[in-house]
Structures are given as C-alpha cells and as structure tokens.
Amino acid sequence: MEKVDMNYSFFSGKEPTDAQLAQLMREACSDAVERAREADVKFEAELENMARQYMAEYKTRYGRT
C-alpha cells in the first residue's frame, strides 16, 4: 500500500488527490464497519438481557418454565 500524504483539509479550497480520496474513503469505511460491529454486539447483549428479564417475569407471574 502506498504512503499517502494526508495533510489535506476540506476547507483548503483545493480538491484532494485520488490517493488522498481513496485513503479517506478506506478510513471512513473502516470506521463505519467497526461502529456497525459495536452496535450489533450492544444490540445482541441488550436483546439477551431483555429475554432473561421477561422469562424471569413470566416464571414469577405464571410459575412455569
């Protein structure tokens, strides 16, 4: 992978080079994938916790398993 000079600002008034733009897009994609994974883990944990809570409530209320 080539070394890209990332001293670029969107407010500089000039367009990024293709290499800079590609690097920005790779980083944005990587960040989005990581945030999606974190959200999935958090959602699964919350869903599992809710299921346990509702099962405990059901057992208490109806005395069944």
CSV table of C-alpha atoms in Angstrom, one decimal:
chain,number,residue,atom,x,y,z
A,1,MET,CA,0.0,0.0,0.0
A,2,GLU,CA,1.4,3.4,-0.9
A,3,LYS,CA,2.1,6.1,1.6
A,4,VAL,CA,-0.3,8.9,1.2
A,5,ASP,CA,0.3,12.4,2.5
A,6,MET,CA,-2.9,13.1,4.5
A,7,ASN,CA,-2.2,16.7,5.2
A,8,TYR,CA,-5.4,17.7,3.5
A,9,SER,CA,-8.2,19.9,4.7
A,10,PHE,CA,-11.7,20.0,3.1
A,11,PHE,CA,-11.6,23.8,3.7
A,12,SER,CA,-8.3,24.3,1.8
A,13,GLY,CA,-10.1,25.2,-1.4
A,14,LYS,CA,-8.5,22.5,-3.5
A,15,GLU,CA,-9.6,19.1,-4.4
A,16,PRO,CA,-8.0,16.0,-2.8
A,17,THR,CA,-5.8,13.8,-4.9
A,18,ASP,CA,-7.2,10.4,-6.0
A,19,ALA,CA,-4.8,8.7,-3.5
A,20,GLN,CA,-6.0,11.0,-0.6
A,21,LEU,CA,-9.6,10.5,-1.5
A,22,ALA,CA,-9.1,6.7,-1.6
A,23,GLN,CA,-7.4,6.8,1.8
A,24,LEU,CA,-10.3,8.9,3.2
A,25,MET,CA,-12.9,6.5,1.9
A,26,ARG,CA,-11.0,3.5,3.2
A,27,GLU,CA,-10.8,5.1,6.7
A,28,ALA,CA,-14.5,6.1,6.6
A,29,CYS,CA,-15.5,2.6,5.5
A,30,SER,CA,-13.3,1.0,8.3
A,31,ASP,CA,-14.9,3.3,10.9
A,32,ALA,CA,-18.4,2.5,9.7
A,33,VAL,CA,-17.8,-1.2,9.8
A,34,GLU,CA,-16.3,-1.0,13.3
A,35,ARG,CA,-19.3,1.0,14.6
A,36,ALA,CA,-21.7,-1.4,13.0
A,37,ARG,CA,-20.0,-4.3,14.7
A,38,GLU,CA,-20.1,-2.5,18.1
A,39,ALA,CA,-23.8,-1.7,17.5
A,40,ASP,CA,-24.5,-5.4,16.8
A,41,VAL,CA,-22.7,-6.6,19.9
A,42,LYS,CA,-24.6,-4.0,22.0
A,43,PHE,CA,-27.9,-4.9,20.4
A,44,GLU,CA,-27.4,-8.6,21.0
A,45,ALA,CA,-26.4,-8.1,24.6
A,46,GLU,CA,-29.5,-5.9,25.2
A,47,LEU,CA,-31.8,-8.4,23.5
A,48,GLU,CA,-30.4,-11.2,25.6
A,49,ASN,CA,-30.8,-9.2,28.8
A,50,MET,CA,-34.4,-8.4,27.9
A,51,ALA,CA,-35.2,-12.0,27.1
A,52,ARG,CA,-33.8,-13.1,30.5
A,53,GLN,CA,-35.8,-10.4,32.2
A,54,TYR,CA,-39.1,-11.3,30.5
A,55,MET,CA,-38.5,-15.0,31.2
A,56,ALA,CA,-37.9,-14.3,34.9
A,57,GLU,CA,-41.1,-12.2,35.0
A,58,TYR,CA,-43.1,-14.9,33.2
A,59,LYS,CA,-41.9,-17.6,35.7
A,60,THR,CA,-42.8,-15.3,38.6
A,61,ARG,CA,-46.2,-14.4,37.2
A,62,TYR,CA,-47.3,-17.9,36.0
A,63,GLY,CA,-45.0,-20.2,37.9
A,64,ARG,CA,-44.0,-22.1,34.7
A,65,THR,CA,-40.8,-22.6,32.8
